[in-house]
């Protein structure tokens, strides 16, 4: 035995310390590795196994250490080594990391390590898998902060529903995809919160529309709307699936009851409308059949007319006409044909019968019509005025013959013949039109001259009359014989009047000239008060003098000399006036030259690009334009040059103003385009702010010219009004939603109040949770509704008060049971087993039950019970009897010392100790009576 121990190697020694020392030697010997592995597998001492593992550890070896092949302690040690290595270096392959992760993934106590590992080693595959495994928001939030994998973060965002947590993610996230996913998730959550209200509103709208069908008596409209609204209702019902089960079922049940009620109210009305609709469809079918018959008759009439033309134009029989007539008569005999249509049938049948009787005669007339067309077609159109008269006569003769032919044929004139005739007539009318116009103008000229001649003769203007006659005479010589014939009578009459005028000229001129001289003398003696009228009168007399004829002999010279002298005398006052006017025009000239100089200065100022606002420039130029108009007239010979200078200076200024106005207009158009970008926006706060800035910019741009400025302003104002209208509509919609939501909240509050009246126990706690949830919802969605928040808070206080009252009553009831049972024990009313089976005993808490059981098993301890009684009176601040005053002081000092030493004082514990003192005998009844008021 001693020899055997001597022959064994150190690593086989019974002493673990020896084996531990042998490990260091084995590590140095490469061929002894198998011994180390054997020790690792078989050595009973954990210290030896740990040292071996540390000596030859490798990722493969550490991963192979697991239960049940190795002990739990060694497996845990190997796991700790792997964790330390993974956090300190990166010698493990991806496959080894994945293997170890899969081993520890199911254990929640490994969450901290996995998060540390992923923070150091950003392994996207592990991060993605672990994000899918975790099921708490806290763990997911910690993982989100440790990893960079976009896919894993997207999984976390999909699993987290806490808006505060998602908002925190969004603030710290830099990846666009993840940020967009978070934003989308927050939007979905927000929409999910408002979804019940939206569904309810949509359902109520559909129900109200359904109910409104009762007042609609248009059968087709009612049935069509009912079908459409029923489909909308089914869509609303399907939307309940997007809500949580309990909420969706409750809302679905509530709204479905309303839908059934509406259906019941509509039942009779829908039945009536269906009957009415069926009757209307029957009438429509009858109308359709009537319309089809009418269309058939019209088609037969059209076909009959075609056959009539075919019979007329071709040498064919009339059987096809008779067939068509028979078919029309048959349809007419069937009845149900409109009166006007029946009249058309009768007229067409009568016409067809006449055609059959006069067919040969009609064909002869058509031949004559064709010959007439050929005749006109072969005639030459007039090309010049000399050919016009003969062509006019020829066309008039042809037109008369064609009119008679049309009368004979009537409706039987073939369309092709009528079209050809109309085309030829149009050609001839177009060819004759300019010549007719020329002839008409010529005739009008002669008529005007003959009238003028008559007027001049009547007014005594013989010389002018003779001049007109000479024009007439010269024009008459250039006319053709036919044209001369047309004015022959008027020309002969004019010639006779002129001949008569020549013979009477000398007898008429002298008295008229004498009368005109007398009128001129009167003007000299009594001049007109207004100089321009005086000058105009003198000019008028001179014109009349010139149109009078010549007097005989020396009288003409005497008359002229005297008339000229009197004209000078009558015009003398006017000369002084016109001299003054000339001086005034000279002053006006200086004023206008000064205005031109001011315009030049203004142009130079603009050219130098000196700062001048559009309003200032326009005002300055307008004032100069007004001054120019007010400056008055200038001499005629200077007017044109002066006006040109003025225009040369004004035009650049107007162009400058127009350029500035155009620039302003373009700037305003840009503002309109910017404003139009907000027509489809949903961010009305931003849109309103931006539009107000655009309005400020609009005011600063300046005038853009007359109608254009007004037009642009209307466009800009329209865009603003549309955006603000959409904003107001959105506000109103939001207000309606808030009002509906508030109404729902008020309904919920009232319902909770009603439930509170009947609630007890756990129901009160449930109501309290519901109030907290409702309060949180209101604070989240409408924290500014102070009255509602106050109402809910008061309801919460009422529930808390009710709960506290019920607890106090329950507690008081328990204490009553305790005191009743302790009295029963004292009276020995029942045994220990009966006590444990008593109904009142079973309602007590564990502490009270244990105290009573102790009391049943022990004798009465008067002194301890008296001490506990006084302690409870001290705690409850109730006075003790006078005989216990000294004892109370001692106990009070002891209790104060215990409190200073950190001892807890619980009155319920004191009661349990009091009860455990045993049954209450007669001597202790007064202690029981002192304790009861403390708890009851």
PDB file of C-alpha atoms in Angstrom, residues 1-8:
ATOM      1  CA  UNK A   1       0.000   0.000   0.000  1.00  0.00           C
ATOM      2  CA  UNK A   2       2.803   2.404   0.859  1.00  0.00           C
ATOM      3  CA  UNK A   3       4.617   1.419  -2.352  1.00  0.00           C
ATOM      4  CA  UNK A   4       1.547   2.046  -4.405  1.00  0.00           C
ATOM      5  CA  UNK A   5       1.262   5.618  -3.083  1.00  0.00           C
ATOM      6  CA  UNK A   6       4.922   6.145  -3.785  1.00  0.00           C
ATOM      7  CA  UNK A   7       4.585   5.180  -7.456  1.00  0.00           C
ATOM      8  CA  UNK A   8       1.621   7.603  -8.277  1.00  0.00           C
TER       9      UNK A   8
END
